[in-house]
Short mmCIF file of C-alpha atoms in Angstrom, two decimals:
data_model
loop_
_atom_site.label_atom_id
_atom_site.label_comp_id
_atom_site.label_asym_id
_atom_site.label_seq_id
_atom_site.Cartn_x
_atom_site.Cartn_y
_atom_site.Cartn_z
CA MET A 1 15.71 4.78 -23.31
CA GLU A 2 19.25 5.97 -24.00
CA LYS A 3 22.23 3.85 -23.12
CA ASP A 4 24.93 5.16 -20.84
CA GLY A 5 27.75 4.12 -23.13
CA GLY A 6 28.82 1.21 -20.98
CA ASN A 7 29.21 -2.40 -22.03
CA ASP A 8 25.74 -3.66 -23.00
CA GLU A 9 26.42 -7.13 -21.67
CA HIS A 10 26.50 -5.68 -18.16
CA ARG A 11 23.05 -4.14 -18.43
CA SER A 12 21.04 -7.23 -17.56
CA ARG A 13 23.29 -8.44 -14.77
CA PRO A 14 22.10 -8.17 -11.16
CA VAL A 15 24.03 -5.80 -8.94
CA ALA A 16 24.48 -5.92 -5.21
CA ALA A 17 22.51 -3.10 -3.66
CA ASN A 18 24.30 -2.81 -0.37
CA SER A 19 28.02 -2.93 -0.98
CA SER A 20 29.80 -1.70 2.12
CA GLU A 21 32.42 0.07 0.03
CA ASN A 22 29.79 2.38 -1.45
CA THR A 23 27.76 3.18 1.65
CA THR A 24 26.98 6.87 1.88
CA THR A 25 27.40 8.86 5.07
CA SER A 26 25.55 12.07 5.76
CA VAL A 27 25.99 14.51 8.63
CA GLU A 28 22.85 16.07 10.08
CA ARG A 29 22.71 18.69 12.81
CA VAL A 30 20.17 18.17 15.56
CA GLU A 31 18.11 21.28 16.34
CA GLY A 32 16.70 22.20 19.73
CA GLY A 33 18.24 23.11 23.09
CA ASN A 34 21.99 23.43 23.23
CA ASN A 35 22.64 20.25 21.35
CA ASN A 36 24.32 21.39 18.16
CA SER A 37 26.58 18.39 17.70
CA PRO A 38 26.32 16.67 14.35
CA THR A 39 24.58 13.33 14.01
CA VAL A 40 26.18 10.93 11.54
CA THR A 41 23.74 8.81 9.53
CA THR A 42 24.97 5.91 7.43
CA ARG A 43 22.74 4.50 4.74
CA ALA A 44 23.23 1.86 2.11
CA PRO A 45 22.73 3.00 -1.50
CA TYR A 46 20.71 1.04 -4.00
CA PHE A 47 21.83 -0.17 -7.38
CA ASP A 48 20.19 -0.38 -10.79
CA SER A 49 20.86 -3.55 -12.77
CA SER A 50 19.65 -1.99 -16.03
CA ASN A 51 21.98 1.01 -16.28
CA SER A 52 24.51 0.51 -13.48
CA GLU A 53 23.42 3.68 -11.77
CA ILE A 54 23.36 4.34 -8.05
CA HIS A 55 21.22 7.16 -6.67
CA CYS A 56 21.79 8.78 -3.28
CA SER A 57 19.46 11.49 -2.03
CA THR A 58 21.13 14.47 -0.39
CA PRO A 59 19.99 14.88 3.24
CA THR A 60 19.26 18.39 4.39
CA LYS A 61 18.72 20.16 7.65
CA GLY A 62 16.02 18.41 9.64
CA GLY A 63 16.60 15.04 8.02
CA THR A 64 14.59 15.42 4.81
CA ALA A 65 15.98 14.83 1.35
CA ASP A 66 16.84 17.72 -0.91
CA THR A 67 14.10 17.93 -3.55
CA LYS A 68 16.30 19.65 -6.12
CA LYS A 69 19.74 18.10 -5.85
CA LYS A 70 20.52 14.43 -6.38
CA LYS A 71 23.96 12.86 -6.53
CA LYS A 72 24.48 10.14 -9.12
CA PHE A 73 27.36 7.73 -9.15
CA PHE A 74 28.09 5.43 -12.04
CA ILE A 75 29.81 2.13 -11.43
CA ALA A 76 30.55 -0.97 -13.46
CA ALA A 77 27.91 -3.67 -13.02
CA ALA A 78 29.15 -6.99 -11.71
CA GLU A 79 27.89 -10.35 -10.57
CA PRO A 80 27.35 -10.59 -6.79
CA ASP A 81 30.31 -12.01 -4.90
CA GLU A 82 30.13 -15.16 -2.79
CA ASN A 83 28.95 -13.28 0.31
CA GLU A 84 26.24 -11.44 -1.61
CA LYS A 85 24.87 -14.70 -2.99
CA ASP A 86 23.81 -15.57 0.56
CA ARG A 87 21.74 -12.40 0.80
CA ILE A 88 18.06 -12.12 0.00
CA ARG A 89 17.67 -10.71 -3.51
CA VAL A 90 14.91 -8.08 -3.62
CA GLY A 91 13.75 -7.37 -7.17
CA ILE A 92 12.15 -3.98 -7.91
CA CYS A 93 10.02 -4.64 -10.99
CA ALA A 94 8.20 -1.34 -11.47
CA MET A 95 8.32 1.61 -13.83
CA ASP A 96 11.30 3.88 -13.18
CA LYS A 97 9.17 6.85 -12.18
CA LYS A 98 7.83 4.86 -9.22
CA ALA A 99 10.77 2.57 -8.55
CA ARG A 100 13.24 5.45 -8.30
CA SER A 101 11.02 7.82 -6.36
CA LYS A 102 12.31 9.40 -3.17
CA PRO A 103 10.00 7.41 -0.85
CA MET A 104 11.16 4.14 -2.43
CA ALA A 105 14.80 5.21 -2.10
CA GLU A 106 14.31 6.11 1.56
CA ILE A 107 12.79 2.72 2.36
CA LEU A 108 15.24 0.60 0.38
CA SER A 109 18.21 2.42 1.90
CA ARG A 110 17.01 1.24 5.33
CA LEU A 111 17.11 -2.48 4.48
CA GLU A 112 19.81 -4.33 6.41
CA LYS A 113 22.74 -4.43 3.99
CA LYS A 114 24.18 -7.63 5.47
CA ILE A 115 20.99 -9.53 4.66
CA PHE A 116 19.41 -7.88 1.58
CA TYR A 117 20.54 -6.48 -1.71
CA VAL A 118 18.28 -4.81 -4.25
CA LEU A 119 17.93 -5.36 -8.01
CA PHE A 120 16.33 -2.69 -10.19
CA PHE A 121 14.86 -4.13 -13.38
CA GLY A 122 14.41 -0.78 -15.16
CA ASP A 123 11.99 0.34 -17.87
CA ASP A 124 14.09 -0.97 -20.73
CA MET A 125 14.19 -4.50 -19.34
CA ILE A 126 10.54 -4.54 -18.28
CA LEU A 127 9.16 -3.22 -21.56
CA ASN A 128 11.55 -4.53 -24.18
CA GLN A 129 13.31 -7.67 -22.97
CA PRO A 130 11.77 -11.16 -22.67
CA VAL A 131 10.96 -12.45 -19.20
CA ALA A 132 13.55 -15.21 -19.52
CA GLU A 133 16.30 -12.55 -19.47
CA TRP A 134 15.08 -10.80 -16.34
CA PRO A 135 17.30 -11.27 -13.27
CA VAL A 136 16.27 -13.88 -10.72
CA CYS A 137 15.21 -12.63 -7.30
CA ASP A 138 13.94 -14.11 -4.03
CA VAL A 139 11.41 -11.35 -3.30
CA LEU A 140 9.51 -9.51 -6.02
CA ILE A 141 8.21 -5.98 -5.50
CA ALA A 142 6.05 -5.41 -8.58
CA PHE A 143 3.20 -2.97 -8.84
CA TYR A 144 1.10 -1.47 -11.59
CA SER A 145 1.30 2.07 -12.92
CA SER A 146 0.49 3.59 -16.30
CA GLY A 147 2.13 1.59 -19.09
CA TYR A 148 3.21 -1.29 -16.85
CA PRO A 149 2.90 -4.80 -18.40
CA LEU A 150 1.20 -6.80 -15.64
CA GLU A 151 1.03 -9.86 -17.89
CA LYS A 152 4.83 -10.03 -18.23
CA ALA A 153 5.30 -9.59 -14.49
CA SER A 154 2.84 -12.44 -13.86
CA GLU A 155 4.71 -14.60 -16.37
CA TYR A 156 7.96 -13.88 -14.51
CA ALA A 157 6.36 -14.77 -11.17
CA ASP A 158 5.09 -18.09 -12.56
CA LEU A 159 8.54 -18.83 -13.98
CA HIS A 160 10.62 -18.20 -10.85
CA ASN A 161 8.04 -18.36 -8.02
CA PRO A 162 9.53 -15.60 -5.81
CA VAL A 163 7.86 -14.27 -2.68
CA ILE A 164 5.46 -11.60 -3.95
CA LEU A 165 4.52 -8.70 -1.71
CA ASN A 166 1.59 -7.43 -3.80
CA ASP A 167 -0.38 -10.10 -5.64
CA LEU A 168 -0.26 -9.49 -9.38
CA LYS A 169 -3.57 -11.10 -10.31
CA MET A 170 -5.36 -8.96 -7.75
CA GLN A 171 -3.70 -5.88 -9.23
CA GLU A 172 -5.44 -6.74 -12.48
CA VAL A 173 -8.75 -6.90 -10.59
CA MET A 174 -8.08 -3.52 -8.98
CA LYS A 175 -7.95 -1.84 -12.40
CA ASP A 176 -11.77 -2.11 -12.49
CA ARG A 177 -13.49 0.10 -9.90
CA ARG A 178 -16.59 -2.10 -10.01
CA GLN A 179 -14.68 -5.18 -8.90
CA VAL A 180 -13.07 -3.15 -6.12
CA TYR A 181 -16.48 -2.08 -4.78
CA ASP A 182 -17.85 -5.62 -5.00
CA LEU A 183 -14.89 -7.05 -3.08
CA LEU A 184 -15.14 -4.34 -0.42
CA GLN A 185 -18.79 -5.25 0.15
CA GLN A 186 -17.91 -8.95 0.37
CA SER A 187 -15.45 -7.96 3.11
CA GLY A 188 -18.14 -6.20 5.14
CA ILE A 189 -16.71 -2.74 4.42
CA ASP A 190 -18.99 0.24 3.83
CA VAL A 191 -18.93 1.89 0.40
CA PRO A 192 -21.09 4.79 -0.82
CA ARG A 193 -24.54 3.79 -2.13
CA HIS A 194 -24.07 3.29 -5.85
CA ILE A 195 -25.25 1.73 -9.10
CA PHE A 196 -23.36 0.50 -12.19
CA ILE A 197 -24.17 1.18 -15.83
CA ASN A 198 -22.48 -1.74 -17.59
CA LEU A 199 -22.07 -1.59 -21.34
CA ASP A 200 -19.56 -4.45 -21.34
CA GLY A 201 -21.75 -7.12 -19.73
CA TYR A 202 -20.14 -7.00 -16.28
CA VAL A 203 -22.30 -8.69 -13.62
CA SER A 204 -22.01 -7.21 -10.14
CA THR A 205 -22.23 -9.26 -6.95
CA GLY A 206 -23.05 -6.23 -4.79
CA ILE A 207 -25.54 -3.39 -4.59
CA GLY A 208 -24.19 -2.03 -7.87
CA ALA A 209 -26.33 -4.62 -9.67
CA GLY A 210 -29.56 -2.91 -8.59
CA ASN A 211 -32.46 -5.18 -9.47
CA GLY A 212 -30.06 -7.63 -11.09
CA LYS A 213 -31.44 -7.27 -14.62
CA ASN A 214 -28.17 -5.68 -15.81
CA GLU A 215 -30.00 -3.22 -18.04
CA THR A 216 -27.94 -0.70 -20.00
CA GLU A 217 -30.61 2.01 -20.14
CA LEU A 218 -30.06 5.08 -17.96
CA ILE A 219 -33.06 7.26 -17.22
CA GLU A 220 -31.98 10.83 -16.56
CA CYS A 221 -34.16 13.47 -14.91
CA ASP A 222 -33.41 16.98 -13.72
CA ASP A 223 -32.34 16.00 -10.20
CA HIS A 224 -31.79 12.24 -10.31
CA ILE A 225 -30.94 9.25 -12.50
CA GLU A 226 -32.36 5.73 -12.50
CA VAL A 227 -30.54 2.54 -13.50
CA ASN A 228 -31.75 -1.03 -12.95
CA GLY A 229 -34.52 0.14 -10.70
CA ILE A 230 -32.26 2.17 -8.42
CA GLN A 231 -32.63 5.94 -8.12
CA ILE A 232 -29.61 8.07 -7.30
CA ASN A 233 -30.40 11.67 -6.41
CA LYS A 234 -28.17 14.65 -7.07
CA PRO A 235 -25.61 15.49 -5.91
CA PHE A 236 -24.02 12.28 -7.15
CA VAL A 237 -20.56 11.24 -8.34
CA GLU A 238 -19.84 9.79 -11.77
CA LYS A 239 -16.72 7.59 -11.98
CA PRO A 240 -15.27 5.77 -15.01
CA ILE A 241 -14.86 2.06 -14.34
CA ASP A 242 -11.18 2.25 -15.35
CA ALA A 243 -9.13 3.02 -12.24
CA ASP A 244 -6.55 4.77 -14.46
CA ASP A 245 -9.16 7.29 -15.60
CA HIS A 246 -9.29 10.11 -13.04
CA ASN A 247 -11.84 12.22 -14.89
CA ILE A 248 -14.50 12.08 -12.17
CA ALA A 249 -17.54 14.36 -12.17
CA ILE A 250 -19.99 15.57 -9.51
CA TYR A 251 -23.47 16.70 -10.63
CA TYR A 252 -25.44 19.13 -8.44
CA PRO A 253 -29.24 19.53 -8.10
CA SER A 254 -31.15 22.49 -9.47
CA SER A 255 -31.88 23.63 -5.91
CA ALA A 256 -28.12 24.25 -5.54
CA GLY A 257 -27.84 25.95 -8.93
CA GLY A 258 -27.03 22.81 -10.91
CA GLY A 259 -23.80 22.41 -12.80
CA CYS A 260 -20.97 19.91 -12.72
CA LYS A 261 -17.61 19.85 -10.95
CA LYS A 262 -14.88 17.88 -12.74
CA LEU A 263 -12.12 16.33 -10.63
CA PHE A 264 -8.69 15.45 -11.98
CA ARG A 265 -5.11 14.73 -10.97
CA LYS A 266 -3.50 17.80 -9.42
CA ILE A 267 -2.27 20.32 -11.99
CA GLY A 268 -0.33 23.02 -10.20
CA ASN A 269 -2.60 24.22 -7.41
CA ARG A 270 -5.84 22.95 -8.97
CA SER A 271 -7.58 19.60 -8.52
CA SER A 272 -11.09 20.42 -9.80
CA GLU A 273 -13.05 22.91 -11.90
CA PHE A 274 -16.74 23.84 -11.85
CA TYR A 275 -18.82 24.04 -15.05
CA PRO A 276 -22.23 25.66 -14.44
CA ASP A 277 -23.64 24.71 -17.87
CA ILE A 278 -23.01 20.96 -17.71
CA ASN A 279 -25.95 19.06 -16.20
CA GLU A 280 -26.18 15.85 -18.22
CA VAL A 281 -24.17 12.71 -17.49
CA ARG A 282 -21.76 11.12 -19.93
CA ARG A 283 -23.02 8.28 -22.11
CA ASP A 284 -19.82 7.14 -23.82
CA GLY A 285 -19.06 4.08 -21.70
CA SER A 286 -19.57 2.19 -18.44
CA TYR A 287 -19.71 4.25 -15.26
CA ILE A 288 -20.32 4.07 -11.53
CA TYR A 289 -22.88 6.48 -10.12
CA GLU A 290 -22.77 6.95 -6.36
CA GLU A 291 -24.33 9.26 -3.82
CA PHE A 292 -22.15 12.19 -2.84
CA VAL A 293 -20.86 11.70 0.70
CA GLU A 294 -20.57 14.95 2.65
CA THR A 295 -17.40 14.88 4.78
CA GLN A 296 -17.23 18.52 5.93
CA GLY A 297 -14.54 19.29 3.39
CA THR A 298 -11.90 16.65 4.20
CA ASP A 299 -11.01 13.13 3.14
CA VAL A 300 -8.56 10.65 4.65
CA LYS A 301 -5.67 8.94 2.86
CA MET A 302 -4.71 5.64 4.47
CA TYR A 303 -1.38 3.86 3.94
CA THR A 304 -0.77 0.30 5.12
CA VAL A 305 2.27 -1.94 5.42
CA GLY A 306 0.99 -5.39 6.19
CA PRO A 307 -2.29 -6.08 8.01
CA GLU A 308 -1.14 -4.64 11.34
CA TYR A 309 0.25 -1.22 10.42
CA GLY A 310 -1.50 1.85 9.11
CA HIS A 311 -0.70 5.54 8.69
CA ALA A 312 -3.54 8.00 8.00
CA GLU A 313 -3.55 11.63 6.90
CA ALA A 314 -6.41 14.06 6.32
CA ARG A 315 -6.37 16.61 3.52
CA LYS A 316 -8.66 19.21 2.07
CA SER A 317 -11.12 17.51 -0.26
CA PRO A 318 -10.85 18.45 -3.96
CA THR A 319 -14.65 18.82 -3.97
CA VAL A 320 -14.48 22.01 -1.85
CA ASP A 321 -13.14 24.61 -4.27
CA GLY A 322 -10.51 22.75 -6.29
CA LYS A 323 -7.62 24.69 -4.76
CA VAL A 324 -4.76 22.61 -3.36
CA GLU A 325 -3.51 23.88 0.00
CA ARG A 326 0.29 23.78 0.11
CA ASN A 327 2.88 24.55 2.78
CA ARG A 328 6.02 26.67 2.43
CA ASP A 329 7.86 23.75 0.82
CA GLY A 330 5.19 23.42 -1.86
CA LYS A 331 3.80 20.16 -0.47
CA GLU A 332 0.10 19.51 -0.03
CA VAL A 333 -0.98 20.26 3.55
CA ARG A 334 -1.98 17.11 5.42
CA PHE A 335 -2.76 16.35 9.06
CA PRO A 336 -2.26 13.12 11.04
CA VAL A 337 -5.39 11.16 11.88
CA ILE A 338 -6.10 8.87 14.84
CA LEU A 339 -7.83 5.73 13.57
CA THR A 340 -10.81 3.99 15.13
CA LEU A 341 -10.98 0.26 15.75
CA ARG A 342 -13.27 -0.05 12.73
CA GLU A 343 -10.81 1.75 10.47
CA LYS A 344 -7.97 -0.47 11.62
CA GLU A 345 -10.08 -3.51 10.81
CA ILE A 346 -10.89 -2.01 7.40
CA ALA A 347 -7.16 -1.68 6.73
CA ARG A 348 -6.51 -5.29 7.79
CA ARG A 349 -9.26 -6.65 5.56
CA ILE A 350 -8.14 -4.65 2.54
CA VAL A 351 -4.53 -5.82 2.90
CA LEU A 352 -5.56 -9.47 3.24
CA GLY A 353 -8.58 -9.44 0.92
CA PHE A 354 -6.82 -7.64 -1.93
CA LYS A 355 -3.52 -9.40 -1.14
CA GLN A 356 -1.58 -6.13 -1.27
CA PHE A 357 1.04 -5.99 1.49
CA VAL A 358 1.79 -2.31 0.81
CA CYS A 359 -1.21 -0.33 -0.33
CA GLY A 360 -3.26 2.82 0.07
CA PHE A 361 -6.96 3.62 0.08
CA ASP A 362 -9.29 6.56 0.59
CA LEU A 363 -11.71 6.97 3.49
CA LEU A 364 -14.75 9.23 3.72
CA ARG A 365 -15.63 9.90 7.37
CA VAL A 366 -19.25 10.74 8.17
CA GLN A 367 -20.95 11.31 11.52
CA GLU A 368 -24.22 9.39 11.46
CA GLY A 369 -26.00 10.04 14.76
CA ASP A 370 -23.64 9.00 17.54
CA THR A 371 -21.57 6.84 15.20
CA LEU A 372 -18.59 7.72 13.06
CA VAL A 373 -18.95 5.76 9.81
CA SER A 374 -16.05 5.36 7.39
CA TYR A 375 -16.76 4.66 3.73
CA VAL A 376 -14.02 3.38 1.42
CA CYS A 377 -14.29 5.03 -2.00
CA ASP A 378 -11.03 3.91 -3.63
CA VAL A 379 -8.23 1.35 -3.24
CA ASN A 380 -4.99 2.48 -4.85
CA GLY A 381 -2.56 -0.40 -4.58
CA TRP A 382 1.11 0.32 -3.82
CA SER A 383 1.30 3.75 -2.14
CA PHE A 384 3.81 5.55 0.09
CA VAL A 385 3.69 8.32 2.66
CA LYS A 386 5.88 11.20 1.53
CA LYS A 387 8.52 12.90 3.68
CA SER A 388 7.91 10.96 6.91
CA ARG A 389 11.02 9.52 8.52
CA LYS A 390 8.91 7.59 11.03
CA TYR A 391 6.96 5.92 8.24
CA TYR A 392 10.13 5.08 6.30
CA ASP A 393 11.66 3.46 9.40
CA ASP A 394 8.52 1.47 10.18
CA CYS A 395 7.93 0.39 6.59
CA ALA A 396 11.49 -0.86 6.14
CA GLN A 397 11.36 -2.71 9.47
CA ILE A 398 8.08 -4.47 8.63
CA LEU A 399 9.22 -5.36 5.12
CA MET A 400 12.44 -6.86 6.47
CA GLU A 401 10.52 -8.94 9.02
CA HIS A 402 8.06 -10.17 6.42
CA MET A 403 10.76 -11.11 3.91
CA LEU A 404 12.81 -12.88 6.56
CA ALA A 405 9.75 -14.75 7.82
CA SER A 406 9.07 -15.98 4.28
CA ILE A 407 12.64 -16.90 3.31
CA LYS A 408 14.93 -17.08 6.35
CA PRO A 409 12.78 -17.35 9.50
CA GLU A 410 15.74 -18.59 11.50
CA LEU A 411 17.09 -15.03 11.48
CA LEU A 412 14.05 -13.72 13.37
CA LYS A 413 15.05 -13.91 17.02
CA CYS A 414 13.02 -11.22 18.71
CA PHE A 415 9.66 -9.47 18.72
CA SER A 416 9.01 -6.75 16.21
CA THR A 417 10.31 -3.36 17.28
CA VAL A 418 7.33 -1.79 15.50
CA ASP A 419 4.43 -3.70 17.04
CA PRO A 420 5.83 -6.14 19.58
CA MET A 421 2.60 -7.53 21.03
CA VAL A 422 0.11 -7.83 18.20
CA THR A 423 1.39 -11.28 17.23
CA THR A 424 2.59 -13.32 20.17
CA ILE A 425 4.66 -16.45 20.37
CA LYS A 426 4.26 -18.71 23.36
CA THR A 427 7.54 -19.49 25.07
CA THR A 428 8.63 -23.07 25.49
CA PRO A 429 7.68 -24.31 28.99
CA SER A 430 10.58 -23.77 31.34
CA SER A 431 11.67 -25.77 34.37
CA ASP A 432 9.81 -23.47 36.76
CA ASP A 433 6.62 -23.30 34.63
CA THR A 434 3.51 -23.31 36.81
CA GLY A 435 1.01 -23.51 33.97
CA GLU A 436 -0.28 -20.03 34.82
CA GLU A 437 -0.49 -17.10 32.42
CA THR A 438 2.78 -15.18 32.20
CA THR A 439 2.97 -11.41 32.56
CA LEU A 440 3.75 -11.03 28.85
CA GLN A 441 0.77 -13.20 27.89
CA ARG A 442 -1.52 -11.27 30.22
CA VAL A 443 -0.47 -7.88 28.81
CA THR A 444 -0.86 -9.19 25.27
CA ARG A 445 -4.34 -10.50 26.01
CA ILE A 446 -5.40 -7.14 27.43
CA LEU A 447 -3.99 -5.19 24.48
CA THR A 448 -5.63 -7.47 21.92
CA GLY A 449 -8.97 -7.67 23.73
CA GLN A 450 -8.92 -11.47 24.10
CA SER A 451 -10.97 -13.29 26.70
CA GLY A 452 -8.51 -16.07 27.34
CA GLY A 453 -4.78 -16.45 27.73
CA THR A 454 -4.20 -17.26 24.07
CA SER A 455 -3.59 -14.58 21.46
CA THR A 456 -5.23 -14.49 18.05
CA THR A 457 -2.22 -16.18 16.47
CA THR A 458 0.17 -18.20 18.62
CA MET A 459 3.26 -20.01 17.47
CA LYS A 460 5.86 -22.07 19.28
CA ILE A 461 9.24 -22.27 17.60
CA ASN A 462 11.97 -24.33 19.19
CA ASN A 463 15.31 -22.79 18.33
CA THR A 464 18.40 -23.05 20.46
CA THR A 465 20.89 -20.23 20.68
CA ALA A 466 23.66 -20.56 23.23
CA GLY A 467 21.69 -23.40 24.83
CA LYS A 468 18.51 -21.36 25.33
CA ASN A 469 15.13 -21.35 23.64
CA VAL A 470 14.42 -18.05 21.89
CA GLU A 471 11.18 -16.49 20.73
CA GLN A 472 10.63 -15.63 17.10
CA ARG A 473 8.00 -13.53 15.42
CA VAL A 474 6.64 -14.42 11.99
CA ASN A 475 4.25 -12.28 9.98
CA ILE A 476 1.45 -14.09 8.17
CA LEU A 477 -0.11 -12.78 4.97
CA SER A 478 -3.50 -14.04 3.81
CA GLY A 479 -3.64 -16.44 6.75
CA GLN A 480 -1.01 -18.71 5.18
CA LEU A 481 2.53 -19.61 6.15
CA GLY A 482 5.26 -19.58 3.55
CA PRO A 483 6.37 -22.97 2.22
CA SER A 484 9.89 -22.48 3.59
CA LEU A 485 8.77 -22.13 7.22
CA PRO A 486 9.57 -25.02 9.55
CA ALA A 487 6.83 -27.55 10.21
CA ALA A 488 7.12 -26.78 13.93
CA ILE A 489 5.44 -23.45 13.27
CA THR A 490 2.33 -24.85 11.64
CA GLU A 491 1.76 -27.37 14.40
CA ASN A 492 1.06 -24.65 16.94
CA THR A 493 -0.74 -22.10 14.78
CA THR A 494 -4.29 -21.38 15.92
CA THR A 495 -6.88 -19.24 14.22
CA ASN A 496 -10.35 -17.96 15.11
CA SER A 497 -13.14 -15.94 13.52
CA SER A 498 -11.22 -12.68 13.90
CA ILE A 499 -8.88 -13.88 11.14
CA ALA A 500 -11.74 -13.95 8.59
CA THR A 501 -11.73 -11.15 6.02
CA THR A 502 -15.03 -11.78 4.20
CA LEU A 503 -18.62 -12.18 5.34
CA VAL A 504 -18.76 -15.62 3.74
CA ASP A 505 -15.79 -16.74 5.83
CA GLY A 506 -17.49 -15.63 9.04
CA ALA A 507 -16.29 -12.06 9.43
CA VAL A 508 -18.78 -9.62 10.96
CA HIS A 509 -19.67 -6.40 9.20
CA VAL A 510 -17.29 -3.59 10.12
CA ARG A 511 -20.20 -1.59 11.51
CA GLU A 512 -20.65 -4.20 14.25
CA ILE A 513 -17.17 -3.47 15.58
CA PRO A 514 -16.95 -0.81 18.33
CA GLY A 515 -16.27 2.58 16.78
CA THR A 516 -14.04 3.85 19.57
CA LEU A 517 -10.67 5.46 19.06
CA THR A 518 -7.67 3.46 20.20
#
């Protein structure tokens, strides 16, 4: 990585991400009707502690960022001033390609500049400098991508104990597709019928183990394979166990002409190619073999931010003809999807079970009789929706609430503007309290499907502002409260079986949940 010619001793210093002097202002014109007056949008830029560089995307007509032009401003790095030391330090410990992407910039620019400032670690620091020299932060956003040293990030987390949005040890687990499938099954989530061929001695806890003998012999016939006593008929999917390996293959039966379709990361307008002469499976390593799930040519990409928020989009499946459908702007065509109750519960369990506050996963929707069944075929870790202002707003809002709840809960003085009634806080009994259910409690109970007057998670926080008790909302990740939260919160926290995320803990299988849209 080339240096920018500045003083090297500034390169490892943290930089305030939301300096009011450097806030960018863009003017956008609102289309529609006779309203042609400009709308002024002010956003806080974000700073890079490794090369003192500040990036600001250039808004265009309609509110989207210009994909070709990017303004760059270079400033001298400096230690945060006294006011900035009171802010929550958000460390972005990810490879530059991901950390400086447009979706990340959109979300970080929406963080409240009076409360948060952002530190970019940068590739040079992450790859080449010892953990002891990394800047200290209060919240760590660290996620794996190709070439990322998870071990160093884990060492940093153990050293400074920041609030971690996406658990690092679980990210190591997610690098193995077999462990992902096993954990999904433990959570009562449907996955395609499959079997593992393990050449490395891995022992599965799910259906991938077959008869449990963990044999390494694969019997291959014209239209099916057999491993550990389990027969998988063609068409079936062959996946490498390494989640970084996207060379996935689909083998077709002789009745359909045979052949193999190879899937890969999008290259131009192609995402797969068909090879009519390839009919034998690979035998150079450990693989997952699963039944091909017919989805009528579409699959669903799901994006979550915490256990209570999900955004879903449908796209043309790469298994159709391998051609990527794009719009006039060159982006892949996607359509919004309304989620069922089951799919929302799947999202909640994945966020909590995999301990990934921001993550994405793939759904395969199949109509089985009168029931819509959703199979999860991949969990991707940290993922963003692209070019969605609504998602950027919601994501930033939820992240701010979660970070405040973990570090400065006293600053949370109202319900979430994103989802105000999912988590409810009981108000302190007032002088005219009759002991009956309040209107707010009744509406919350109806929306959450509860039988009594108590919500799934209730908290009572006694804070006095101007002589009055105020309600506060606190997000909970993995069913645990942060160590910095007041003891008054834990005294009134109640849980029930709906909090469980695994079958062992008492959760029901997702299929037992009503499959209605909501």
